[in-house]
XYZ file of C-alpha atoms in Angstrom:
544
model
C 28.040 19.996 22.586
C 28.537 17.522 19.728
C 26.298 17.328 16.665
C 26.572 13.833 15.191
C 26.080 14.187 11.436
C 24.129 11.363 9.774
C 24.470 13.024 6.363
C 21.959 15.794 6.985
C 21.866 18.895 4.842
C 21.132 20.762 8.083
C 23.949 19.486 10.333
C 25.825 22.793 10.216
C 22.571 24.635 10.839
C 22.006 22.619 14.014
C 25.457 23.670 15.230
C 24.590 27.291 14.504
C 21.285 27.093 16.360
C 23.044 25.640 19.388
C 25.571 28.462 19.321
C 22.740 30.981 19.040
C 21.612 29.585 22.395
C 25.101 30.548 23.705
C 26.322 26.950 23.905
C 29.450 25.927 21.988
C 28.981 23.114 19.458
C 31.006 21.087 16.982
C 29.964 18.717 14.192
C 31.404 15.191 14.048
C 30.680 12.397 11.522
C 28.494 9.449 12.500
C 31.442 7.208 11.585
C 33.444 8.479 14.564
C 33.701 5.701 17.180
C 31.686 6.285 20.343
C 34.875 6.161 22.408
C 36.317 9.023 20.348
C 33.134 11.055 20.770
C 33.117 10.516 24.516
C 36.825 11.363 24.669
C 35.829 14.884 23.671
C 33.960 15.021 26.994
C 30.714 16.371 25.497
C 28.176 17.939 27.830
C 25.388 16.908 25.434
C 24.891 15.265 22.054
C 22.465 15.948 19.195
C 21.817 13.297 16.545
C 21.067 14.968 13.213
C 18.668 14.005 10.477
C 19.791 12.214 7.355
C 18.652 11.149 3.885
C 18.407 7.403 4.571
C 15.732 5.074 5.870
C 16.920 3.190 8.947
C 16.093 0.040 6.972
C 18.088 0.948 3.866
C 21.128 -1.167 3.045
C 24.213 0.566 4.397
C 22.167 3.101 6.400
C 24.086 4.712 9.268
C 23.540 2.897 12.549
C 23.700 4.175 16.106
C 25.805 2.418 18.720
C 23.615 2.031 21.812
C 26.732 2.751 23.908
C 26.271 6.419 23.038
C 22.834 6.341 24.652
C 23.962 4.556 27.817
C 27.040 6.676 28.560
C 25.131 9.106 30.770
C 25.474 12.016 28.335
C 22.190 13.831 27.473
C 21.137 12.978 23.894
C 18.587 14.642 21.599
C 17.608 12.902 18.356
C 16.113 14.753 15.394
C 14.363 13.117 12.413
C 16.695 10.256 11.348
C 18.556 10.602 14.648
C 15.209 10.167 16.429
C 14.466 6.950 14.538
C 18.016 5.674 15.065
C 17.506 6.133 18.829
C 14.252 4.179 18.657
C 15.864 1.316 16.765
C 18.905 1.186 19.080
C 16.724 1.161 22.223
C 14.289 -1.537 21.060
C 11.353 0.557 19.868
C 9.568 0.135 16.523
C 10.163 2.067 13.302
C 7.706 0.963 10.613
C 6.916 1.480 6.929
C 3.433 2.900 7.528
C 2.956 4.457 4.111
C 2.149 7.731 5.857
C 5.256 9.805 5.203
C 5.229 13.523 5.999
C 7.188 16.171 4.115
C 7.291 19.904 4.670
C 5.044 21.907 6.983
C 3.044 19.592 9.245
C 0.814 20.024 12.289
C 2.061 18.281 15.422
C 0.027 17.888 18.604
C 1.878 18.229 21.887
C 0.501 15.741 24.434
C 2.264 17.121 27.513
C 2.791 20.870 27.845
C 4.680 20.377 31.123
C 7.322 18.114 29.546
C 10.955 19.149 29.353
C 10.974 19.879 25.612
C 7.532 21.503 25.332
C 7.127 23.342 28.598
C 5.590 26.794 28.096
C 4.489 26.202 24.490
C 1.176 25.525 22.731
C -0.543 22.226 21.957
C -0.800 22.643 18.170
C 2.507 23.444 16.485
C 3.648 23.819 12.886
C 6.763 21.699 12.377
C 8.953 20.777 9.413
C 8.819 17.035 8.708
C 10.803 14.925 6.256
C 10.238 11.207 6.886
C 8.894 8.157 5.096
C 9.091 5.695 7.997
C 7.369 6.396 11.310
C 7.860 5.409 14.931
C 4.877 3.312 15.983
C 6.116 2.160 19.405
C 8.445 4.102 21.697
C 11.280 2.291 23.486
C 10.619 1.113 27.033
C 10.830 3.925 29.554
C 10.132 6.664 27.023
C 7.171 8.994 27.547
C 5.454 9.954 24.271
C 4.987 13.729 24.262
C 3.790 14.556 20.718
C 2.121 13.000 17.693
C 1.070 13.895 14.166
C -1.220 12.424 11.513
C 1.606 10.349 10.049
C 3.658 9.758 13.201
C 1.875 8.325 16.246
C 5.116 8.773 18.170
C 6.446 12.146 17.029
C 8.356 13.018 20.218
C 9.413 11.345 23.435
C 11.592 11.900 26.468
C 13.082 10.165 29.454
C 14.250 12.659 32.068
C 15.910 9.975 34.181
C 18.231 8.843 31.373
C 18.184 12.360 29.835
C 17.209 11.027 26.404
C 14.967 13.115 24.146
C 13.807 13.117 20.552
C 11.480 14.628 17.945
C 10.538 13.357 14.494
C 10.816 16.806 12.920
C 13.561 19.363 12.268
C 13.572 21.909 15.126
C 16.600 23.683 13.659
C 14.789 25.139 10.618
C 12.833 28.371 10.797
C 9.721 26.653 9.388
C 9.342 24.898 12.757
C 7.578 27.558 14.823
C 8.873 26.564 18.265
C 12.027 24.847 17.051
C 14.545 27.068 18.813
C 12.528 26.934 22.050
C 12.507 23.111 21.916
C 16.269 23.028 21.310
C 16.951 25.487 24.117
C 14.717 23.512 26.473
C 16.856 20.455 25.789
C 20.108 22.338 26.278
C 19.160 24.207 29.434
C 16.575 22.003 31.165
C 17.294 18.565 29.713
C 21.091 18.710 29.621
C 21.541 21.343 32.332
C 23.944 23.474 30.298
C 24.745 27.090 31.073
C 24.172 29.554 28.239
C 27.556 31.205 28.724
C 29.321 30.851 25.378
C 29.593 34.521 24.370
C 31.919 36.717 22.327
C 33.695 37.896 25.470
C 34.282 34.296 26.569
C 35.573 33.394 23.106
C 38.070 36.254 23.272
C 39.182 35.300 26.772
C 39.611 31.616 25.877
C 41.408 32.253 22.584
C 43.776 34.865 24.046
C 44.799 32.335 26.702
C 45.164 29.573 24.094
C 47.277 31.747 21.784
C 49.570 32.803 24.629
C 50.054 29.184 25.617
C 50.815 28.175 22.014
C 53.182 30.988 21.096
C 55.026 31.539 24.368
C 57.877 33.955 23.700
C 58.122 33.150 19.968
C 57.513 35.619 17.201
C 54.525 35.380 14.916
C 53.412 36.705 11.548
C 49.801 37.331 10.619
C 48.657 37.000 7.039
C 46.610 40.203 6.843
C 44.309 40.719 3.879
C 42.295 43.604 5.305
C 39.133 41.518 5.331
C 37.054 40.740 8.389
C 38.594 37.351 9.164
C 42.272 38.201 9.052
C 41.716 41.580 10.735
C 39.903 40.005 13.687
C 42.505 37.229 13.906
C 45.259 39.860 13.961
C 43.531 41.902 16.659
C 43.006 38.794 18.794
C 46.623 37.645 18.514
C 47.886 41.165 19.138
C 45.901 41.254 22.379
C 47.494 37.935 23.331
C 51.166 38.571 22.496
C 51.492 42.282 21.651
C 54.839 43.181 20.045
C 55.645 39.580 19.193
C 53.210 39.986 16.281
C 54.023 41.467 12.890
C 51.317 41.615 10.238
C 52.236 40.999 6.602
C 50.008 42.328 3.858
C 50.812 40.804 0.477
C 49.760 42.999 -2.440
C 49.377 40.195 -4.960
C 47.851 42.369 -7.658
C 44.537 40.537 -7.383
C 42.898 43.164 -5.190
C 40.007 45.455 -5.966
C 40.517 49.132 -6.644
C 41.896 51.037 -3.622
C 42.111 48.039 -1.287
C 45.864 48.043 -0.701
C 45.761 51.686 0.363
C 42.714 51.075 2.558
C 44.379 48.222 4.431
C 47.616 50.114 4.924
C 45.892 53.238 6.220
C 42.677 52.205 7.999
C 43.705 49.014 9.770
C 47.077 50.286 10.920
C 45.558 53.560 12.083
C 42.907 51.707 14.057
C 45.163 49.125 15.714
C 48.710 50.520 15.678
C 49.907 47.085 14.613
C 53.337 46.600 13.000
C 52.680 46.026 9.314
C 54.949 44.923 6.484
C 53.554 45.465 2.977
C 55.017 43.194 0.304
C 54.650 44.135 -3.358
C 54.324 40.745 -5.051
C 52.159 41.683 -8.008
C 54.592 40.481 -10.654
C 55.345 37.276 -8.748
C 51.697 36.213 -8.583
C 50.856 37.207 -12.133
C 53.784 35.170 -13.460
C 52.812 32.152 -11.349
C 49.216 32.285 -12.624
C 50.091 32.783 -16.280
C 47.982 30.549 -18.518
C 46.169 28.826 -15.616
C 42.388 28.523 -15.992
C 41.497 25.691 -13.600
C 40.058 27.222 -10.392
C 41.493 24.579 -8.027
C 44.935 25.071 -9.541
C 44.595 28.844 -9.168
C 43.788 28.471 -5.476
C 46.729 26.154 -4.850
C 49.149 28.435 -6.713
C 47.942 31.460 -4.774
C 48.190 29.580 -1.465
C 51.742 28.519 -2.309
C 52.876 31.986 -3.373
C 51.346 33.548 -0.255
C 53.432 31.226 1.898
C 56.596 31.958 -0.091
C 56.005 35.684 0.549
C 55.505 35.115 4.269
C 58.634 32.990 4.462
C 60.673 35.738 2.810
C 59.149 38.341 5.126
C 60.108 36.182 8.116
C 63.694 35.927 6.893
C 63.856 39.670 6.316
C 62.605 40.404 9.820
C 65.524 38.614 11.464
C 68.254 40.167 9.323
C 71.060 41.985 11.095
C 70.173 45.523 12.169
C 72.193 47.084 9.341
C 70.175 45.240 6.670
C 66.990 46.486 5.040
C 64.196 46.036 7.583
C 61.714 44.324 5.320
C 63.733 43.174 2.343
C 63.344 43.986 -1.301
C 59.906 45.112 -2.447
C 58.548 45.605 1.062
C 57.742 48.593 3.227
C 56.575 49.014 6.811
C 53.614 50.942 8.159
C 52.356 51.833 11.628
C 49.580 53.812 13.182
C 52.025 56.477 14.343
C 52.330 59.753 12.471
C 56.135 59.964 12.650
C 56.595 56.845 10.523
C 58.265 54.741 13.224
C 57.102 51.198 13.871
C 54.468 50.703 16.544
C 55.762 49.028 19.693
C 59.030 47.158 19.969
C 57.836 44.080 17.974
C 59.598 43.281 14.739
C 61.621 46.451 14.820
C 63.428 45.788 18.105
C 66.947 44.375 18.332
C 65.972 41.856 21.025
C 63.036 40.541 19.033
C 65.137 40.262 15.889
C 67.282 37.605 17.566
C 64.323 35.204 17.550
C 63.146 33.531 14.329
C 59.515 33.705 13.297
C 57.935 30.337 14.052
C 54.205 30.966 13.753
C 51.792 32.132 11.058
C 48.308 33.418 11.920
C 45.520 32.801 9.411
C 41.908 33.963 9.488
C 40.516 30.526 8.650
C 36.818 30.060 9.529
C 34.637 26.988 10.108
C 32.922 27.218 6.669
C 36.406 27.263 5.056
C 37.247 24.032 6.871
C 33.921 22.362 6.074
C 33.918 23.227 2.359
C 37.506 22.033 2.019
C 36.472 18.572 3.210
C 37.430 18.976 6.861
C 35.549 19.209 10.095
C 32.926 16.495 9.680
C 33.898 14.157 6.885
C 32.102 16.245 4.275
C 32.943 16.350 0.582
C 35.602 18.708 -0.712
C 33.577 21.372 -2.499
C 36.592 23.556 -3.232
C 39.903 24.173 -1.533
C 40.200 27.289 0.564
C 43.589 28.957 0.111
C 44.214 28.406 3.849
C 42.882 24.830 3.862
C 44.126 22.408 1.242
C 45.883 25.155 -0.703
C 49.031 25.327 1.418
C 52.341 23.839 0.226
C 53.532 20.576 1.777
C 56.850 22.127 2.787
C 55.277 24.803 4.979
C 57.958 26.260 7.270
C 55.567 27.768 9.829
C 53.416 26.366 12.582
C 49.859 27.617 12.074
C 47.666 29.514 14.511
C 44.026 29.765 13.442
C 42.126 31.272 16.389
C 38.870 31.628 14.409
C 38.896 28.151 12.883
C 35.760 26.968 14.675
C 33.714 30.156 14.222
C 31.109 31.208 11.675
C 31.367 34.617 10.029
C 28.695 36.289 12.153
C 30.459 35.017 15.284
C 33.744 36.457 14.018
C 32.076 39.844 13.612
C 30.904 39.752 17.237
C 34.383 38.814 18.402
C 35.787 41.699 16.336
C 33.443 44.167 18.004
C 34.414 42.754 21.400
C 38.077 43.363 20.516
C 37.400 46.948 19.439
C 38.025 46.410 15.729
C 36.418 49.383 13.894
C 32.922 48.734 12.566
C 34.013 49.718 9.051
C 36.275 46.657 9.053
C 33.991 44.342 11.043
C 31.059 44.890 8.695
C 33.065 44.850 5.504
C 31.676 42.432 2.941
C 33.726 39.223 2.593
C 36.390 39.182 -0.090
C 38.233 35.937 -0.931
C 41.943 35.631 -0.199
C 42.677 34.600 -3.814
C 41.019 37.865 -4.805
C 39.962 38.624 -8.340
C 41.792 35.557 -9.665
C 38.778 33.387 -8.786
C 36.357 35.961 -10.162
C 37.910 35.678 -13.617
C 36.552 32.563 -15.332
C 39.598 31.794 -17.434
C 43.266 32.628 -17.268
C 44.369 35.656 -15.247
C 46.058 38.513 -17.128
C 46.828 42.113 -16.276
C 44.271 43.314 -18.821
C 41.511 41.071 -17.491
C 42.240 42.212 -13.947
C 41.943 45.814 -15.102
C 38.555 45.133 -16.728
C 37.191 43.365 -13.654
C 38.555 46.000 -11.267
C 36.743 48.746 -13.139
C 33.434 46.841 -13.244
C 33.699 45.870 -9.575
C 34.388 49.465 -8.505
C 31.246 50.647 -10.285
C 29.120 47.924 -8.681
C 30.424 48.744 -5.186
C 29.916 52.468 -5.667
C 26.301 52.059 -6.735
C 25.403 49.546 -4.005
C 26.924 51.842 -1.381
C 25.147 54.864 -2.839
C 21.851 52.952 -2.642
C 22.490 52.137 1.039
C 22.541 48.381 0.432
C 25.920 47.465 1.934
C 24.443 45.996 5.108
C 21.589 44.260 3.251
C 23.927 42.231 1.046
C 26.306 39.590 2.408
C 28.573 40.167 -0.556
C 28.350 40.870 -4.262
C 31.020 39.118 -6.309
C 31.467 40.641 -9.749
C 32.615 37.969 -12.206
C 34.335 38.353 -15.573
C 33.602 35.591 -18.080
C 36.972 36.048 -19.723
C 36.689 33.140 -22.132
C 33.192 34.123 -23.254
C 32.277 36.875 -25.710
C 28.918 38.093 -26.880
C 27.787 40.302 -29.741
C 26.610 43.792 -28.856
C 26.080 47.203 -30.391
C 27.741 50.307 -29.006
C 28.124 53.621 -30.831
C 26.131 52.284 -33.791
C 28.767 49.626 -34.316
C 29.051 45.894 -33.689
C 31.010 44.843 -30.614
C 32.253 41.474 -29.438
C 32.793 42.005 -25.754
C 32.912 40.187 -22.439
C 29.932 39.547 -20.152
C 30.059 40.633 -16.510
C 28.064 38.667 -13.913
C 26.654 40.309 -10.786
C 26.244 37.859 -7.887
C 24.562 39.666 -4.935
C 23.786 37.213 -2.120
C 22.277 37.276 1.355
C 23.487 34.888 4.041
C 24.184 34.494 7.743
C 27.373 32.467 7.573
C 28.107 31.566 3.912
C 27.117 27.917 4.494
C 23.850 28.640 2.673
C 22.825 31.736 0.721
C 20.102 33.188 -1.447
C 20.425 35.785 -4.184
C 19.556 39.297 -3.017
C 16.610 41.041 -4.642
C 18.455 44.246 -5.524
C 16.049 46.966 -6.740
C 15.785 47.075 -10.522
C 16.743 50.742 -10.725
C 20.020 50.003 -8.901
C 20.772 47.078 -11.197
C 19.991 49.289 -14.188
C 22.447 51.969 -13.035
C 25.172 49.378 -12.465
C 24.614 47.819 -15.891
C 24.509 51.164 -17.694
C 27.636 52.462 -16.049
C 29.637 49.266 -16.638
C 28.747 49.036 -20.323
C 29.369 52.792 -20.756
C 32.593 53.052 -18.765
C 34.302 49.685 -19.341
C 34.875 49.439 -23.112
C 35.624 45.708 -23.136
C 32.230 44.815 -21.590
C 28.980 44.881 -23.567
C 26.701 42.737 -21.427
C 25.822 42.558 -17.688
C 23.895 39.582 -16.312
C 22.466 38.706 -12.879
C 23.110 35.370 -11.137
C 19.902 34.275 -9.353
C 21.143 30.912 -8.059
C 20.888 30.022 -4.377
C 23.503 28.070 -2.395
C 23.038 25.168 -2.747
C 23.178 24.291 -5.584
C 25.642 27.055 -6.553
C 28.498 28.334 -4.415
C 28.787 32.053 -3.678
C 31.973 32.470 -5.699
C 31.973 31.085 -9.234
C 35.385 29.431 -8.847
């Protein structure tokens, strides 16, 4: 199903709600030509809300061809009014705008959208103009004080619409209305599940890779681990995972990846020690976008070297200088025939697997014509002279969907439920230039925060808790009866479903107090701990 984005803040949320109904969805911009939309062979289309009035100069318009193509269409808010205008109905400046929680009256409880619901519903409105006359052939099925035509439907043409936002939780029956459209209006089967995703992606990866060899950029996080497990199921020994220890990891992470993931999957793993390489490349760089691009470039250089090392003659070092191999087998041999076999070594490595997710694509300016908020190291941070063809089997999934796919693949829960950690690591949690000393300070503070949150049993209540070092900021403090001039540490605990939106987590005060006390006692360079209570939007989860 396609979600046509008219500039709504909720377009991604609509896509999520559709997926929660076990129907696959993608977001496309309203500027996409109708022919291109129909070329995607959509089973149904949703028209999103938007910030404009349909009468505003330059407001997005709706090509009536989309409504006459025989594809079921559901308009929401602005999309509803755009349908009315395109089909010859009336949208008027009534002076009776509605914003926020509003009571709507359902006029037909047997209608497709409202079947099995109640007559009086609380809905979330956000409109200044109102529909005063429905297009010919449309049956009006709901109204409100400010919208005489608040919903309509035409089962014959399979066209439906509501003036409100059914995708937000403030609309009591919103998900039921959406599911009624999908199942009864559009006739879709609710069969998009984690098992189907695995089946489809395994087949797609096999078709892409064929008999070629492939590397997976493994970070040990949820995304790359699930991507690795999925590709391993598809091509087995043709896969070799490469873990780059770039020196920007948190305390104990390199050892955890090398031991836990390999033990759980038996995958062939090459560990590359590139700490000096990355630190030198980042020397003196403070700009966060530049950091991300440098890290993306150096990652690729490491993978390219690992690929060259893997096809060296048998008498050469298996993984090149500064690298070592690991497997899940106790005797130290490589798992499977994969990268260690003579036959496989005759074939060059053509493909690189990345754990790129849909939010990474969207926030990097891809997916639906959205603004570039910040480059993800996998999207927009890659060098132009990339020598690999990319495989990104999770590219169209949200984080919670990736977790379900991971469980379906048998990835251990300790990995599946691990809190997200950015590929650029601590480099983007240091506001300022990255140095070995600053990394050491941040590592120590982060370890304390993680220990205390785990001890308090909050790991599953918090989406993630970035710990940020304000390296270029100092504040006056007093420690040991003396004046100090130390760095502040920022705690950024957030709750989210998919990282597209987030709210700060209300961590108990006693837990925050223990974290603050321990950091200022145990990390000499820090004399102040502060709490970030900004939601997303307006702030992003990571500071850089």
